[in-house]
PDB file of C-alpha atoms and ligand atoms in Angstrom:
ATOM      1  CA  MET A   1       0.166  -0.003  -0.099  1.00  0.00           C
ATOM      2  CA  ILE A   2       0.663   3.727  -0.380  1.00  0.00           C
ATOM      3  CA  LYS A   3       0.795   5.908   2.974  1.00  0.00           C
ATOM      4  CA  ALA A   4       1.510   9.095   3.165  1.00  0.00           C
ATOM      5  CA  GLU A   5       2.208  10.324   6.745  1.00  0.00           C
ATOM      6  CA  HIS A   6       1.916  14.269   7.541  1.00  0.00           C
ATOM      7  CA  VAL A   7       3.199  15.093   4.232  1.00  0.00           C
ATOM      8  CA  TYR A   8       4.402  18.714   3.907  1.00  0.00           C
ATOM      9  CA  LYS A   9       5.418  20.845   0.745  1.00  0.00           C
ATOM     10  CA  ASP A  10       7.014  24.467   0.812  1.00  0.00           C
ATOM     11  CA  PHE A  11       8.101  26.112  -2.290  1.00  0.00           C
ATOM     12  CA  GLY A  12      10.200  28.571  -0.994  1.00  0.00           C
ATOM     13  CA  SER A  13       7.943  30.713   0.925  1.00  0.00           C
ATOM     14  CA  THR A  14       4.991  29.378  -0.277  1.00  0.00           C
ATOM     15  CA  LYS A  15       2.966  26.586   1.640  1.00  0.00           C
ATOM     16  CA  VAL A  16       1.646  24.566  -0.780  1.00  0.00           C
ATOM     17  CA  LEU A  17       1.078  21.366   1.552  1.00  0.00           C
ATOM     18  CA  LYS A  18       0.119  21.094   4.840  1.00  0.00           C
ATOM     19  CA  ASP A  19      -0.257  18.297   6.695  1.00  0.00           C
ATOM     20  CA  VAL A  20      -1.690  15.892   4.184  1.00  0.00           C
ATOM     21  CA  SER A  21      -2.216  12.113   5.546  1.00  0.00           C
ATOM     22  CA  LEU A  22      -3.722   9.871   3.035  1.00  0.00           C
ATOM     23  CA  ASP A  23      -3.280   5.717   2.987  1.00  0.00           C
ATOM     24  CA  ILE A  24      -4.103   3.939  -0.756  1.00  0.00           C
ATOM     25  CA  ASN A  25      -5.064   0.490  -0.116  1.00  0.00           C
ATOM     26  CA  LYS A  26      -3.770  -2.197  -2.205  1.00  0.00           C
ATOM     27  CA  GLY A  27      -7.190  -3.114  -5.191  1.00  0.00           C
ATOM     28  CA  GLU A  28      -8.214   0.690  -4.073  1.00  0.00           C
ATOM     29  CA  VAL A  29      -8.826   3.341  -6.573  1.00  0.00           C
ATOM     30  CA  VAL A  30      -8.785   6.781  -5.321  1.00  0.00           C
ATOM     31  CA  VAL A  31      -9.827  10.172  -7.293  1.00  0.00           C
ATOM     32  CA  ILE A  32      -8.223  13.327  -5.708  1.00  0.00           C
ATOM     33  CA  ILE A  33     -10.601  16.885  -6.519  1.00  0.00           C
ATOM     34  CA  GLY A  34     -10.312  20.061  -5.396  1.00  0.00           C
ATOM     35  CA  PRO A  35      -9.897  23.598  -7.251  1.00  0.00           C
ATOM     36  CA  SER A  36      -6.943  24.447  -9.265  1.00  0.00           C
ATOM     37  CA  GLY A  37      -4.096  24.934  -7.167  1.00  0.00           C
ATOM     38  CA  SER A  38      -5.019  23.688  -3.979  1.00  0.00           C
ATOM     39  CA  GLY A  39      -1.793  20.816  -3.886  1.00  0.00           C
ATOM     40  CA  LYS A  40      -3.692  17.727  -5.783  1.00  0.00           C
ATOM     41  CA  SER A  41      -0.942  17.560  -8.402  1.00  0.00           C
ATOM     42  CA  THR A  42       2.136  18.352  -6.149  1.00  0.00           C
ATOM     43  CA  PHE A  43       0.983  15.791  -3.841  1.00  0.00           C
ATOM     44  CA  LEU A  44       0.776  13.170  -6.820  1.00  0.00           C
ATOM     45  CA  ARG A  45       4.326  13.724  -7.096  1.00  0.00           C
ATOM     46  CA  CYS A  46       5.555  13.684  -3.535  1.00  0.00           C
ATOM     47  CA  ILE A  47       3.525  10.212  -3.772  1.00  0.00           C
ATOM     48  CA  ASN A  48       6.468   8.730  -6.572  1.00  0.00           C
ATOM     49  CA  LEU A  49       9.076  11.377  -5.465  1.00  0.00           C
ATOM     50  CA  LEU A  50       9.756  13.828  -8.194  1.00  0.00           C
ATOM     51  CA  GLU A  51       8.796  16.433  -5.597  1.00  0.00           C
ATOM     52  CA  PRO A  52      10.418  15.338  -1.649  1.00  0.00           C
ATOM     53  CA  PRO A  53       8.268  16.228   0.802  1.00  0.00           C
ATOM     54  CA  THR A  54       9.471  19.139   3.052  1.00  0.00           C
ATOM     55  CA  LYS A  55       8.450  17.273   5.799  1.00  0.00           C
ATOM     56  CA  GLY A  56       6.373  14.628   6.666  1.00  0.00           C
ATOM     57  CA  SER A  57       6.988  10.512   4.982  1.00  0.00           C
ATOM     58  CA  VAL A  58       5.504   8.894   2.129  1.00  0.00           C
ATOM     59  CA  LEU A  59       5.178   4.560   2.722  1.00  0.00           C
ATOM     60  CA  ILE A  60       5.140   2.326   0.127  1.00  0.00           C
ATOM     61  CA  ASP A  61       4.911  -1.333   0.823  1.00  0.00           C
ATOM     62  CA  ASP A  62       6.379  -0.321   4.169  1.00  0.00           C
ATOM     63  CA  GLN A  63       9.177   1.437   2.231  1.00  0.00           C
ATOM     64  CA  ASP A  64       9.760   5.155   3.579  1.00  0.00           C
ATOM     65  CA  LEU A  65      11.050   7.227   0.651  1.00  0.00           C
ATOM     66  CA  VAL A  66      12.246  10.034   2.388  1.00  0.00           C
ATOM     67  CA  SER A  67      14.758   7.484   4.176  1.00  0.00           C
ATOM     68  CA  LEU A  68      15.896   5.220   0.975  1.00  0.00           C
ATOM     69  CA  LYS A  69      19.420   5.509  -0.576  1.00  0.00           C
ATOM     70  CA  GLN A  70      18.493   6.597  -4.214  1.00  0.00           C
ATOM     71  CA  LYS A  71      19.260   3.220  -5.917  1.00  0.00           C
ATOM     72  CA  GLN A  72      16.262   1.847  -3.741  1.00  0.00           C
ATOM     73  CA  VAL A  73      14.486   4.963  -4.542  1.00  0.00           C
ATOM     74  CA  THR A  74      14.897   4.012  -8.490  1.00  0.00           C
ATOM     75  CA  LYS A  75      13.280   0.648  -7.290  1.00  0.00           C
ATOM     76  CA  VAL A  76      10.840   1.642  -5.492  1.00  0.00           C
ATOM     77  CA  ARG A  77       9.147   4.179  -7.814  1.00  0.00           C
ATOM     78  CA  GLU A  78       9.411   1.443 -10.354  1.00  0.00           C
ATOM     79  CA  LYS A  79       6.745   0.072  -8.819  1.00  0.00           C
ATOM     80  CA  VAL A  80       4.568   3.465  -9.749  1.00  0.00           C
ATOM     81  CA  GLY A  81       3.211   4.363 -13.203  1.00  0.00           C
ATOM     82  CA  MET A  82       2.457   8.441 -13.548  1.00  0.00           C
ATOM     83  CA  VAL A  83       0.153   9.885 -16.337  1.00  0.00           C
ATOM     84  CA  PHE A  84       0.455  13.473 -17.362  1.00  0.00           C
ATOM     85  CA  GLN A  85      -1.740  15.538 -18.178  1.00  0.00           C
ATOM     86  CA  HIS A  86      -0.239  16.722 -21.581  1.00  0.00           C
ATOM     87  CA  PHE A  87       1.109  13.184 -22.063  1.00  0.00           C
ATOM     88  CA  HIS A  88       4.547  13.559 -22.102  1.00  0.00           C
ATOM     89  CA  LEU A  89       5.895  10.965 -24.718  1.00  0.00           C
ATOM     90  CA  PHE A  90       8.938  11.235 -26.132  1.00  0.00           C
ATOM     91  CA  PRO A  91       8.651  12.948 -29.492  1.00  0.00           C
ATOM     92  CA  HIS A  92      10.885  11.561 -31.761  1.00  0.00           C
ATOM     93  CA  LYS A  93      10.572   8.099 -30.525  1.00  0.00           C
ATOM     94  CA  THR A  94       7.448   5.890 -32.056  1.00  0.00           C
ATOM     95  CA  VAL A  95       4.777   4.929 -30.347  1.00  0.00           C
ATOM     96  CA  LEU A  96       6.602   1.316 -30.270  1.00  0.00           C
ATOM     97  CA  ASP A  97       9.374   2.459 -29.471  1.00  0.00           C
ATOM     98  CA  ASN A  98       7.676   4.910 -26.971  1.00  0.00           C
ATOM     99  CA  LEU A  99       7.036   1.490 -24.425  1.00  0.00           C
ATOM    100  CA  ILE A 100      10.217  -0.294 -25.515  1.00  0.00           C
ATOM    101  CA  TYR A 101      12.318   2.484 -24.347  1.00  0.00           C
ATOM    102  CA  ALA A 102      11.966   1.775 -19.936  1.00  0.00           C
ATOM    103  CA  PRO A 103      11.801  -1.038 -20.020  1.00  0.00           C
ATOM    104  CA  MET A 104      14.943  -2.439 -21.769  1.00  0.00           C
ATOM    105  CA  LYS A 105      16.908   0.254 -20.276  1.00  0.00           C
ATOM    106  CA  VAL A 106      16.244  -0.235 -16.444  1.00  0.00           C
ATOM    107  CA  LYS A 107      14.385  -3.345 -16.526  1.00  0.00           C
ATOM    108  CA  LYS A 108      17.022  -4.460 -18.917  1.00  0.00           C
ATOM    109  CA  LEU A 109      14.486  -6.459 -21.024  1.00  0.00           C
ATOM    110  CA  SER A 110      15.649  -7.950 -24.065  1.00  0.00           C
ATOM    111  CA  LYS A 111      14.198  -6.264 -27.474  1.00  0.00           C
ATOM    112  CA  ASP A 112      11.729  -9.462 -28.245  1.00  0.00           C
ATOM    113  CA  GLU A 113      10.793  -9.331 -24.783  1.00  0.00           C
ATOM    114  CA  ALA A 114       9.741  -5.513 -24.585  1.00  0.00           C
ATOM    115  CA  VAL A 115       8.108  -5.459 -28.064  1.00  0.00           C
ATOM    116  CA  LYS A 116       5.777  -8.635 -27.120  1.00  0.00           C
ATOM    117  CA  ARG A 117       5.245  -6.584 -23.650  1.00  0.00           C
ATOM    118  CA  ALA A 118       4.822  -2.991 -25.803  1.00  0.00           C
ATOM    119  CA  GLU A 119       2.430  -5.214 -28.681  1.00  0.00           C
ATOM    120  CA  ALA A 120      -0.001  -6.716 -26.012  1.00  0.00           C
ATOM    121  CA  LEU A 121      -0.430  -3.276 -23.882  1.00  0.00           C
ATOM    122  CA  LEU A 122      -0.901  -1.479 -27.814  1.00  0.00           C
ATOM    123  CA  GLU A 123      -3.488  -3.900 -28.177  1.00  0.00           C
ATOM    124  CA  LYS A 124      -5.051  -3.395 -24.881  1.00  0.00           C
ATOM    125  CA  VAL A 125      -5.420  -0.011 -25.378  1.00  0.00           C
ATOM    126  CA  GLY A 126      -6.871  -0.490 -29.064  1.00  0.00           C
ATOM    127  CA  LEU A 127      -3.674   1.631 -30.910  1.00  0.00           C
ATOM    128  CA  LEU A 128      -1.576  -1.722 -32.199  1.00  0.00           C
ATOM    129  CA  ASP A 129      -2.143  -0.341 -35.543  1.00  0.00           C
ATOM    130  CA  LYS A 130      -0.421   2.714 -34.727  1.00  0.00           C
ATOM    131  CA  LYS A 131       3.152   1.595 -33.842  1.00  0.00           C
ATOM    132  CA  ASN A 132       5.291   3.001 -36.127  1.00  0.00           C
ATOM    133  CA  GLN A 133       4.319   6.761 -36.001  1.00  0.00           C
ATOM    134  CA  TYR A 134       4.774   9.068 -34.660  1.00  0.00           C
ATOM    135  CA  PRO A 135       2.994  11.099 -31.594  1.00  0.00           C
ATOM    136  CA  ASN A 136       2.585  14.413 -33.274  1.00  0.00           C
ATOM    137  CA  LYS A 137      -0.002  11.921 -35.828  1.00  0.00           C
ATOM    138  CA  LEU A 138      -1.986  10.800 -33.068  1.00  0.00           C
ATOM    139  CA  SER A 139      -5.109  12.266 -31.496  1.00  0.00           C
ATOM    140  CA  GLY A 140      -4.734  13.452 -28.344  1.00  0.00           C
ATOM    141  CA  GLY A 141      -6.802  10.881 -26.764  1.00  0.00           C
ATOM    142  CA  GLN A 142      -4.792   8.494 -28.524  1.00  0.00           C
ATOM    143  CA  LYS A 143      -1.009   9.441 -27.179  1.00  0.00           C
ATOM    144  CA  GLN A 144      -2.728   9.777 -23.744  1.00  0.00           C
ATOM    145  CA  ARG A 145      -3.663   6.502 -24.357  1.00  0.00           C
ATOM    146  CA  VAL A 146       0.304   5.495 -25.707  1.00  0.00           C
ATOM    147  CA  ALA A 147       0.940   7.344 -22.423  1.00  0.00           C
ATOM    148  CA  ILE A 148      -1.008   4.839 -20.050  1.00  0.00           C
ATOM    149  CA  ALA A 149       0.209   2.065 -22.018  1.00  0.00           C
ATOM    150  CA  ARG A 150       3.567   3.370 -21.863  1.00  0.00           C
ATOM    151  CA  ALA A 151       3.807   4.036 -18.091  1.00  0.00           C
ATOM    152  CA  LEU A 152       1.909  -0.014 -17.679  1.00  0.00           C
ATOM    153  CA  ALA A 153       4.681  -0.987 -19.707  1.00  0.00           C
ATOM    154  CA  MET A 154       7.181  -0.992 -16.602  1.00  0.00           C
ATOM    155  CA  GLU A 155       4.682  -3.396 -14.774  1.00  0.00           C
ATOM    156  CA  PRO A 156       3.961  -0.785 -12.216  1.00  0.00           C
ATOM    157  CA  GLU A 157       2.265  -1.998  -8.287  1.00  0.00           C
ATOM    158  CA  TYR A 158       0.031   1.520  -8.777  1.00  0.00           C
ATOM    159  CA  MET A 159      -0.881   3.924 -11.134  1.00  0.00           C
ATOM    160  CA  LEU A 160      -1.405   7.731 -10.870  1.00  0.00           C
ATOM    161  CA  PHE A 161      -2.871  10.064 -12.957  1.00  0.00           C
ATOM    162  CA  ASP A 162      -2.757  13.600 -13.010  1.00  0.00           C
ATOM    163  CA  GLU A 163      -6.092  15.233 -15.159  1.00  0.00           C
ATOM    164  CA  PRO A 164      -5.044  12.575 -17.654  1.00  0.00           C
ATOM    165  CA  THR A 165      -8.475  13.989 -19.602  1.00  0.00           C
ATOM    166  CA  SER A 166      -7.720  17.831 -18.668  1.00  0.00           C
ATOM    167  CA  ALA A 167      -6.028  18.166 -22.433  1.00  0.00           C
ATOM    168  CA  LEU A 168      -8.345  16.282 -23.962  1.00  0.00           C
ATOM    169  CA  ASP A 169     -10.665  17.566 -27.096  1.00  0.00           C
ATOM    170  CA  PRO A 170     -14.351  16.457 -25.680  1.00  0.00           C
ATOM    171  CA  GLU A 171     -14.546  13.742 -27.638  1.00  0.00           C
ATOM    172  CA  MET A 172     -11.865  11.811 -26.519  1.00  0.00           C
ATOM    173  CA  VAL A 173     -12.381  12.362 -23.254  1.00  0.00           C
ATOM    174  CA  LYS A 174     -14.321   8.385 -23.199  1.00  0.00           C
ATOM    175  CA  GLU A 175     -11.842   6.324 -25.129  1.00  0.00           C
ATOM    176  CA  VAL A 176      -9.199   7.708 -22.101  1.00  0.00           C
ATOM    177  CA  LEU A 177     -11.407   7.108 -19.553  1.00  0.00           C
ATOM    178  CA  ASP A 178     -12.610   3.819 -21.002  1.00  0.00           C
ATOM    179  CA  VAL A 179      -9.071   2.497 -20.686  1.00  0.00           C
ATOM    180  CA  ILE A 180      -8.431   3.722 -16.720  1.00  0.00           C
ATOM    181  CA  GLN A 181     -11.810   1.808 -15.644  1.00  0.00           C
ATOM    182  CA  SER A 182     -10.774  -1.157 -17.212  1.00  0.00           C
ATOM    183  CA  LEU A 183      -7.750  -0.833 -15.366  1.00  0.00           C
ATOM    184  CA  ALA A 184      -9.808  -0.110 -12.422  1.00  0.00           C
ATOM    185  CA  GLU A 185     -11.768  -2.770 -13.428  1.00  0.00           C
ATOM    186  CA  SER A 186      -8.194  -5.041 -13.364  1.00  0.00           C
ATOM    187  CA  GLY A 187      -7.757  -4.789  -9.802  1.00  0.00           C
ATOM    188  CA  MET A 188      -4.983  -1.567 -10.451  1.00  0.00           C
ATOM    189  CA  THR A 189      -3.971   0.334  -7.376  1.00  0.00           C
ATOM    190  CA  MET A 190      -4.687   4.063  -8.628  1.00  0.00           C
ATOM    191  CA  VAL A 191      -4.702   7.383  -7.478  1.00  0.00           C
ATOM    192  CA  ILE A 192      -6.526   9.945 -10.377  1.00  0.00           C
ATOM    193  CA  VAL A 193      -6.634  13.309  -9.961  1.00  0.00           C
ATOM    194  CA  THR A 194      -9.437  14.429 -12.161  1.00  0.00           C
ATOM    195  CA  HIS A 195     -12.953  17.213 -12.506  1.00  0.00           C
ATOM    196  CA  GLU A 196     -14.512  14.125 -14.508  1.00  0.00           C
ATOM    197  CA  MET A 197     -17.276  13.694 -11.785  1.00  0.00           C
ATOM    198  CA  GLY A 198     -19.336  11.227 -13.026  1.00  0.00           C
ATOM    199  CA  PHE A 199     -16.317   8.772 -13.781  1.00  0.00           C
ATOM    200  CA  ALA A 200     -14.940   9.535 -10.089  1.00  0.00           C
ATOM    201  CA  LYS A 201     -18.699   8.546  -9.165  1.00  0.00           C
ATOM    202  CA  GLN A 202     -18.508   5.723 -10.958  1.00  0.00           C
ATOM    203  CA  VAL A 203     -14.347   3.668 -10.278  1.00  0.00           C
ATOM    204  CA  ALA A 204     -13.902   4.960  -7.025  1.00  0.00           C
ATOM    205  CA  ASN A 205     -13.521   3.658  -4.062  1.00  0.00           C
ATOM    206  CA  LYS A 206     -12.436   6.699  -2.331  1.00  0.00           C
ATOM    207  CA  VAL A 207     -13.108  10.464  -3.236  1.00  0.00           C
ATOM    208  CA  VAL A 208     -10.304  12.901  -1.396  1.00  0.00           C
ATOM    209  CA  PHE A 209     -11.635  16.165  -1.573  1.00  0.00           C
ATOM    210  CA  MET A 210      -8.500  19.086  -1.371  1.00  0.00           C
ATOM    211  CA  ASP A 211      -8.675  22.421  -0.832  1.00  0.00           C
ATOM    212  CA  ASP A 212      -5.370  24.951  -0.426  1.00  0.00           C
ATOM    213  CA  GLY A 213      -3.244  22.303   0.975  1.00  0.00           C
ATOM    214  CA  ARG A 214      -5.225  20.180   2.817  1.00  0.00           C
ATOM    215  CA  ILE A 215      -7.538  16.855   2.718  1.00  0.00           C
ATOM    216  CA  LEU A 216     -10.865  18.376   3.603  1.00  0.00           C
ATOM    217  CA  GLU A 217     -12.648  15.702   2.907  1.00  0.00           C
ATOM    218  CA  SER A 218     -12.302  11.571   2.497  1.00  0.00           C
ATOM    219  CA  ASN A 219     -15.277   9.168   1.881  1.00  0.00           C
ATOM    220  CA  THR A 220     -16.806   6.798  -0.329  1.00  0.00           C
ATOM    221  CA  PRO A 221     -18.281   8.892  -3.488  1.00  0.00           C
ATOM    222  CA  GLU A 222     -21.473   7.824  -2.657  1.00  0.00           C
ATOM    223  CA  ALA A 223     -21.115   9.835   0.447  1.00  0.00           C
ATOM    224  CA  PHE A 224     -19.236  12.568  -0.509  1.00  0.00           C
ATOM    225  CA  PHE A 225     -21.723  13.651  -4.091  1.00  0.00           C
ATOM    226  CA  SER A 226     -24.694  13.236  -2.176  1.00  0.00           C
ATOM    227  CA  ASN A 227     -23.508  14.690   1.240  1.00  0.00           C
ATOM    228  CA  PRO A 228     -20.807  17.070   1.391  1.00  0.00           C
ATOM    229  CA  LYS A 229     -19.947  17.871   4.484  1.00  0.00           C
ATOM    230  CA  THR A 230     -17.566  20.914   4.398  1.00  0.00           C
ATOM    231  CA  ASP A 231     -18.631  24.708   2.940  1.00  0.00           C
ATOM    232  CA  ARG A 232     -15.623  23.914   0.004  1.00  0.00           C
ATOM    233  CA  ALA A 233     -16.925  20.706  -1.064  1.00  0.00           C
ATOM    234  CA  LYS A 234     -20.128  21.796  -1.820  1.00  0.00           C
ATOM    235  CA  ASP A 235     -18.746  25.178  -3.026  1.00  0.00           C
ATOM    236  CA  PHE A 236     -16.630  23.804  -5.416  1.00  0.00           C
ATOM    237  CA  LEU A 237     -19.189  20.991  -6.629  1.00  0.00           C
ATOM    238  CA  LYS A 238     -21.651  23.039  -7.116  1.00  0.00           C
ATOM    239  CA  LYS A 239     -19.247  24.842  -9.546  1.00  0.00           C
ATOM    240  CA  ILE A 240     -18.624  21.671 -11.538  1.00  0.00           C
ATOM    241  CA  LEU A 241     -21.503  19.740 -11.630  1.00  0.00           C
TER     242      LEU A 241
HETATM  243  P1  LIG B   1      -2.975  21.415  -8.538  1.00  0.00           P
HETATM  244  O1  LIG B   1      -3.042  20.826  -9.267  1.00  0.00           O
HETATM  245  O2  LIG B   1      -4.535  21.015  -7.267  1.00  0.00           O
HETATM  246  O3  LIG B   1      -3.910  22.738  -9.495  1.00  0.00           O
HETATM  247  P2  LIG B   1      -0.133  22.060  -7.604  1.00  0.00           P
HETATM  248  O4  LIG B   1      -0.231  21.217  -6.929  1.00  0.00           O
HETATM  249  O5  LIG B   1       0.001  21.874  -9.270  1.00  0.00           O
HETATM  250  O6  LIG B   1      -2.288  22.448  -7.786  1.00  0.00           O
HETATM  251  O7  LIG B   1      -0.149  24.041  -7.200  1.00  0.00           O
HETATM  252  C1  LIG B   1      -0.225  24.337  -5.689  1.00  0.00           C
HETATM  253  C2  LIG B   1       0.041  25.211  -4.854  1.00  0.00           C
HETATM  254  O8  LIG B   1       2.117  25.265  -5.789  1.00  0.00           O
HETATM  255  C3  LIG B   1       0.264  26.960  -6.299  1.00  0.00           C
HETATM  256  O9  LIG B   1       0.317  27.741  -5.726  1.00  0.00           O
HETATM  257  C4  LIG B   1       1.114  26.336  -7.644  1.00  0.00           C
HETATM  258  O10 LIG B   1       1.776  27.695  -7.717  1.00  0.00           O
HETATM  259  C5  LIG B   1       2.567  26.306  -6.836  1.00  0.00           C
HETATM  260  N1  LIG B   1       3.379  25.540  -6.957  1.00  0.00           N
HETATM  261  C6  LIG B   1       3.167  24.229  -7.985  1.00  0.00           C
HETATM  262  N2  LIG B   1       4.437  23.840  -8.116  1.00  0.00           N
HETATM  263  C7  LIG B   1       5.337  24.843  -7.772  1.00  0.00           C
HETATM  264  C8  LIG B   1       6.891  24.678  -7.781  1.00  0.00           C
HETATM  265  N3  LIG B   1       7.761  23.816  -8.858  1.00  0.00           N
HETATM  266  N4  LIG B   1       7.607  26.017  -7.237  1.00  0.00           N
HETATM  267  C9  LIG B   1       6.788  26.920  -6.598  1.00  0.00           C
HETATM  268  N5  LIG B   1       5.329  26.538  -6.298  1.00  0.00           N
HETATM  269  C10 LIG B   1       4.843  25.351  -6.956  1.00  0.00           C
HETATM  270 MG1  LIG B   2      -2.373  19.678 -10.968  1.00  0.00          MG
END
């Protein structure tokens, strides 16, 4: 499991995370919602140590990322895949090469093995026929499905999604959410930052509402959406729904 304990994050004098604690159990899908600037991305980045917390700890399967040596951090971080709003594909590599790069370099897979795994994943996200294309020939939805397949190619135990559909044209949102939903159904442990409330209701085991660097509510989607407790959450839902 992932365990964030009393995480604080400052950027200079800006206090961005203020005592954030959250448990993410194996098989759970946690959706984080909240206004822009509330610290959602920073929190995700702290979970896989793209940003070290200023204070507090992040445990992944009982290993404290803060205290580990760099080499061990790399090992633990391999367990955590991340998908970003803006895809972050390698533009000069084909779809297939995007998928095989890290498994070969980091996991030392042979090219044959890496290609086999990549093709199976591309099939799963419906893009096997695009394997020799370059990212700039793909639609946003296709790019994001490639980014998800690329993260999965490292066989992570956890997946973090930071607004995976926010940069997409509306007609492409569903194809990406469908892929994420099928991952949820396959039992993948996930943390998803999203503004797609219908999706959150459907896939989340737990909804976490963040505001101003803190978790204000953490509840089942049923309880959260039907009966938000804080005025902040009520206001937020009123604006977004
Ligand atoms: P959210 O994802 O909820 O919109 P972010 O985590 O991106 O929120 O940002 C929260 C706050 O932290 C914002 O005020 C943002 O400007 C600030 N922030 C994020 N990253 C940095 C950084 N690298 N340096 C300085 N300030 C940052
Ligand atoms: Mg963000």
